[in-house]
Tab-separated table of C-alpha atoms in Angstrom:
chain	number	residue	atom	x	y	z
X	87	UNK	CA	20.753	-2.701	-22.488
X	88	UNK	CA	18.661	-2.544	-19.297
X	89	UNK	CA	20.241	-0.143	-17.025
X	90	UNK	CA	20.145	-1.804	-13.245
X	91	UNK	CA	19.233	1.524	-11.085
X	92	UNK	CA	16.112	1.822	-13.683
X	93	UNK	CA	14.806	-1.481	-11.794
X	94	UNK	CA	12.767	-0.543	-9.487
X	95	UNK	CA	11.028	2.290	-11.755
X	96	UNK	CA	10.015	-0.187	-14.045
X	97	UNK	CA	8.730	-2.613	-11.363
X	98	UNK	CA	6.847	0.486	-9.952
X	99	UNK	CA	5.306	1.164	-14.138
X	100	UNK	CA	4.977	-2.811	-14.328
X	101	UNK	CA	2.219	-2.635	-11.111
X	102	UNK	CA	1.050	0.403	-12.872
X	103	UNK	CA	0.495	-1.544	-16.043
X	104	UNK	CA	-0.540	-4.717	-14.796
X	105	UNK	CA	-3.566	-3.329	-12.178
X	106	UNK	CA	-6.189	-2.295	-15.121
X	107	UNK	CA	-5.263	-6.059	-16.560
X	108	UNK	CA	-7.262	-7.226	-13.359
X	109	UNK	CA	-10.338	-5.451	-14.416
X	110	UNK	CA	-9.986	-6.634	-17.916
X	111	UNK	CA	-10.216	-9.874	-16.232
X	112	UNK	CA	-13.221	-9.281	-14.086
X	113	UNK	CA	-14.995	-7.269	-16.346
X	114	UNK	CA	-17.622	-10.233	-16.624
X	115	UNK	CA	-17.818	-10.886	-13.485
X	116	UNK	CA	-15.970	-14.056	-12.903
X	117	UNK	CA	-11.771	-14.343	-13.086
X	118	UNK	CA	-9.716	-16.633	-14.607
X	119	UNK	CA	-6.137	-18.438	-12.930
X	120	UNK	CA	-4.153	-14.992	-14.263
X	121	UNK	CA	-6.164	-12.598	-12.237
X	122	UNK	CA	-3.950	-14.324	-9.476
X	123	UNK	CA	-0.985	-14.482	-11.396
X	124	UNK	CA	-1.181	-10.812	-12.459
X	125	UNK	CA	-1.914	-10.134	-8.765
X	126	UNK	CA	0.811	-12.446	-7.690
X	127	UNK	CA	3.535	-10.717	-9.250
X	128	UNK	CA	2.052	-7.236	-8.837
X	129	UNK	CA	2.805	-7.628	-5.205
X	130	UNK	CA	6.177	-9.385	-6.010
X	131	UNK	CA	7.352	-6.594	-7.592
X	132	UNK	CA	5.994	-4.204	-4.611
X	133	UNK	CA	8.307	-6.319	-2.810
X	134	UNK	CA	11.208	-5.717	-4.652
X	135	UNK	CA	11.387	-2.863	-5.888
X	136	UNK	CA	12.042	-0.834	-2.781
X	137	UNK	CA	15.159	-3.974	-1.670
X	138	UNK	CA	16.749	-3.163	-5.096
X	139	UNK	CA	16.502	0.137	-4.906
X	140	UNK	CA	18.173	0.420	-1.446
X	141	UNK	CA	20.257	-2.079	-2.694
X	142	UNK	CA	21.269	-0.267	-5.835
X	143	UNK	CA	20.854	2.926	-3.857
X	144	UNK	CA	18.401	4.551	-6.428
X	145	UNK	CA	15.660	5.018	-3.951
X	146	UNK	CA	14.509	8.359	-3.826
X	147	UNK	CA	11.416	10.095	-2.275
X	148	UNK	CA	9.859	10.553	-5.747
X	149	UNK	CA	10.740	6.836	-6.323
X	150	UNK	CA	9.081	5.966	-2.847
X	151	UNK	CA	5.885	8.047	-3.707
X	152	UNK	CA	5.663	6.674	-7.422
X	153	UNK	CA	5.621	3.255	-5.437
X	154	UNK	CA	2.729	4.453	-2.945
X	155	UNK	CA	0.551	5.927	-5.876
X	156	UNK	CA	1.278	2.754	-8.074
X	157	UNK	CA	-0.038	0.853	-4.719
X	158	UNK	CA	-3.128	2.837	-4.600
X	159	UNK	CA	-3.839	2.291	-8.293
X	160	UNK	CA	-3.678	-1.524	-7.750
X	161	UNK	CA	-5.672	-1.911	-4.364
X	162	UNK	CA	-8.062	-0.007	-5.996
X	163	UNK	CA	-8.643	-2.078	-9.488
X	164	UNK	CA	-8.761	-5.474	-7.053
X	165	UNK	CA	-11.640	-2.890	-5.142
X	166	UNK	CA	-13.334	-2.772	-8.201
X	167	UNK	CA	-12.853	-6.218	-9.065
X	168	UNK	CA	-13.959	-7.758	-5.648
X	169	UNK	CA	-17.292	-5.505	-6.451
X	170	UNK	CA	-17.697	-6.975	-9.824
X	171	UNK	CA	-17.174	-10.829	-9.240
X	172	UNK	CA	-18.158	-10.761	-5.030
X	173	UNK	CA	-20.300	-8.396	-4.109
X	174	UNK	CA	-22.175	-10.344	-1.865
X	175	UNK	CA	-18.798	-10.748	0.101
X	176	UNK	CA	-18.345	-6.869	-0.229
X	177	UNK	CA	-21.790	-6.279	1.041
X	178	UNK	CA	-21.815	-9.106	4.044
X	179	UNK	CA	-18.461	-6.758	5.428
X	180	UNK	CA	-19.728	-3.553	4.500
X	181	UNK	CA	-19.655	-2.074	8.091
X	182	UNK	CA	-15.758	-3.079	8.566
X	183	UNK	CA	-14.630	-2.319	5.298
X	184	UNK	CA	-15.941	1.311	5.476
X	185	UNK	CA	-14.452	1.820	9.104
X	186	UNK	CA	-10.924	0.452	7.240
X	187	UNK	CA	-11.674	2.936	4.281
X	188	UNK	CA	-12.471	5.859	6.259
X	189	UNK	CA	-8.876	5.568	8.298
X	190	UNK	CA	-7.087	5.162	5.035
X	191	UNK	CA	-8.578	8.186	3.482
X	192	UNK	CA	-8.347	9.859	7.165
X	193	UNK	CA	-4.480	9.188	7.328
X	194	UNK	CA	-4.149	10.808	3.611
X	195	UNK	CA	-6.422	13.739	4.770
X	196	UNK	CA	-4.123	14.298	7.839
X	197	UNK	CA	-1.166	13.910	5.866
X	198	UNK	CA	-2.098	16.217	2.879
X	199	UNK	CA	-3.283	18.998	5.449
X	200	UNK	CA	0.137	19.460	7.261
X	201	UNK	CA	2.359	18.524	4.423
X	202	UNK	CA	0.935	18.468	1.492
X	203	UNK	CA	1.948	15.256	0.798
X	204	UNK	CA	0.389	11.820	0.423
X	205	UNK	CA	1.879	9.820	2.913
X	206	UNK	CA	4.926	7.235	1.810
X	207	UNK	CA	6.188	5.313	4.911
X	208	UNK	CA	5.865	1.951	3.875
X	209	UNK	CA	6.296	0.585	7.285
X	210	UNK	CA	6.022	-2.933	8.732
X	211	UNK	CA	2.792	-2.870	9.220
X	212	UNK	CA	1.904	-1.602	5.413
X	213	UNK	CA	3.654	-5.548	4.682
X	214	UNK	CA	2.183	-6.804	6.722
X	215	UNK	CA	-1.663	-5.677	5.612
X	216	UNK	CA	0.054	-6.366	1.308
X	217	UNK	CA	0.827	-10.035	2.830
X	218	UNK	CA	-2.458	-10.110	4.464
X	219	UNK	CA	-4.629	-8.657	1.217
X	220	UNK	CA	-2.555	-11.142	-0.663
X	221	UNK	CA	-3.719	-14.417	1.612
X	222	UNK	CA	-7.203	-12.935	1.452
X	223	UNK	CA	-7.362	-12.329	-2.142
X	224	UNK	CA	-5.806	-15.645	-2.971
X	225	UNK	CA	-8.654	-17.234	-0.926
X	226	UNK	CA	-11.220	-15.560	-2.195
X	227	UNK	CA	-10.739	-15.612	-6.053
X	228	UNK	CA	-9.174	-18.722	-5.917
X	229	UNK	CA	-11.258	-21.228	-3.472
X	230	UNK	CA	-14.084	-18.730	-2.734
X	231	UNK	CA	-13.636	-18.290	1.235
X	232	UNK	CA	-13.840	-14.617	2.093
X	233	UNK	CA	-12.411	-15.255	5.525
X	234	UNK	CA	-8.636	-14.007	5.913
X	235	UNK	CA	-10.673	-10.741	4.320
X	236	UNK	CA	-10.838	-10.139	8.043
X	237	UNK	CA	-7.278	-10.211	8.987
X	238	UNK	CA	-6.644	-7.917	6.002
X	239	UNK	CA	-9.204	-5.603	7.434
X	240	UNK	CA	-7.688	-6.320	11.005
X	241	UNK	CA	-4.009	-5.397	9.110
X	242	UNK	CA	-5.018	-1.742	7.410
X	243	UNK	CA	-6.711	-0.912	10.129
X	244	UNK	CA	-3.632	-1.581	12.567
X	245	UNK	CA	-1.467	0.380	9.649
X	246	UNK	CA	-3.816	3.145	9.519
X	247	UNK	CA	-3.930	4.226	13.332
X	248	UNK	CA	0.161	3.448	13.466
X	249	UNK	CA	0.818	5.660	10.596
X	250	UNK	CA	-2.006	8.480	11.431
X	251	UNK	CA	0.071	8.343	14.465
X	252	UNK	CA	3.580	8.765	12.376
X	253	UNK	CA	2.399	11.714	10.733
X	254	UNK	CA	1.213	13.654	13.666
X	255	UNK	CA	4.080	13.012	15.376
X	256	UNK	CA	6.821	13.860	12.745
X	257	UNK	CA	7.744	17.717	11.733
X	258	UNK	CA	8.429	17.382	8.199
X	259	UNK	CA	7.609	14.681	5.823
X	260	UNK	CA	9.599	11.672	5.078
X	261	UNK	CA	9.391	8.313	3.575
X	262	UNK	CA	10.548	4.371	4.054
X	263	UNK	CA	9.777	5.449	8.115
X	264	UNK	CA	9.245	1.730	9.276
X	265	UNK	CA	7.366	1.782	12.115
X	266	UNK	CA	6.477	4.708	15.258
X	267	UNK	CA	9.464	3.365	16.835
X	268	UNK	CA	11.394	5.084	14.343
X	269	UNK	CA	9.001	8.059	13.695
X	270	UNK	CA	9.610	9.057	17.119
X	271	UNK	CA	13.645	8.999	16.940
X	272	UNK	CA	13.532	11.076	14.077
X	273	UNK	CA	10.995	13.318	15.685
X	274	UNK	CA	13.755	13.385	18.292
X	275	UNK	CA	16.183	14.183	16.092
X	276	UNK	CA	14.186	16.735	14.285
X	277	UNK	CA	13.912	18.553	17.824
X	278	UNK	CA	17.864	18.327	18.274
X	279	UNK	CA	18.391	19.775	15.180
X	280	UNK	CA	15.733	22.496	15.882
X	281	UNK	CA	17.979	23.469	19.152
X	282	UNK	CA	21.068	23.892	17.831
X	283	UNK	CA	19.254	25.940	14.860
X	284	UNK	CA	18.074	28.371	17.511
């Protein structure tokens, strides 16, 4: 019998499993109507997992970095799969897509070299870009128009900078940090603490 707190770990392993099913499907360079349907509930169950396990209050930093890794596998296989079955659309917004890829890899950089640790925020703005990616992947493999890619672009870019931000500003490393708003009152809280330590 399915245990309820082991939810969210298997919607993190589902992701995991489901991500190399999109390059199955894109292998030959077209996709069929369960490319979006595997995508589709890939990103439901990004959605959920992290509201039942706060819910269920099961959701622990190794929980909240298994969900950021499992994220990184998936945006990666619909990379690859863009590449295969629209490269022409990859190539066309080649110059915004690598300034969005190097702030991605810059925030990890930043991240690993003062605390060893891939970032795992999962702020508003992170939604907002996995809504975004969602529209534009939608359009794209499913009516051919390539233009909400730009929004998506617009969207990790925006996360990027905010959370590059985050992690400069914060002392120690932390997850499910919404937005700078709330990196800063823990940085001020961090300082409080480091007061009455001293």
């Amino acid at each position: 019998m399915l245990n309820l707190a082991q939810l969210p770990g298997l919607l993190v392993g589902f992701r995991v499993l489901i991500a190399p099913l999109l390059l199955v499907d894109a292998v030959d360079h077209q996709t069929s109507i369960w490319f979006l349907v595997g995508y589709g509930l890939a990103i439901l169950s990004d959605i959920f997992d992290g509201i039942i396990a706060r819910r269920l209050g099961v959701s622990t930093p190794q929980l909240r970095q298994a969900d950021s890794w499992a994220d990184i596998w998936l945006f990666s296989c619909l990379a690859l799969s863009t590449w295969w079955v629209h490269p022409d659309v990859l190539q066309n917004l080649r110059v915004p897509l690598l300034v969005a890829v190097v702030a991605q890899f810059s925030l990890f950089g930043i991240s690993l070299i003062k605390f060893r640790k891939f970032p795992s925020f999962h702020t508003y703005t992170a939604k907002a870009w996995g809504i975004a990616l969602l529209v534009a992947t939608l359009s794209l493999f499913g009516w051919g128009d390539s233009r909400a890619l730009w929004v998506a672009i617009a969207a990790c870019l925006v996360n990027s900078l905010e959370e590059i931000v985050m992690t400069l500003v914060l002392a120690e490393w932390h997850c499910d940090v919404l937005s700078l708003f709330h990196a800063l009152k823990l940085r001020q809280s961090e300082l409080v603490e480091l007061g009455e330590e001293s």
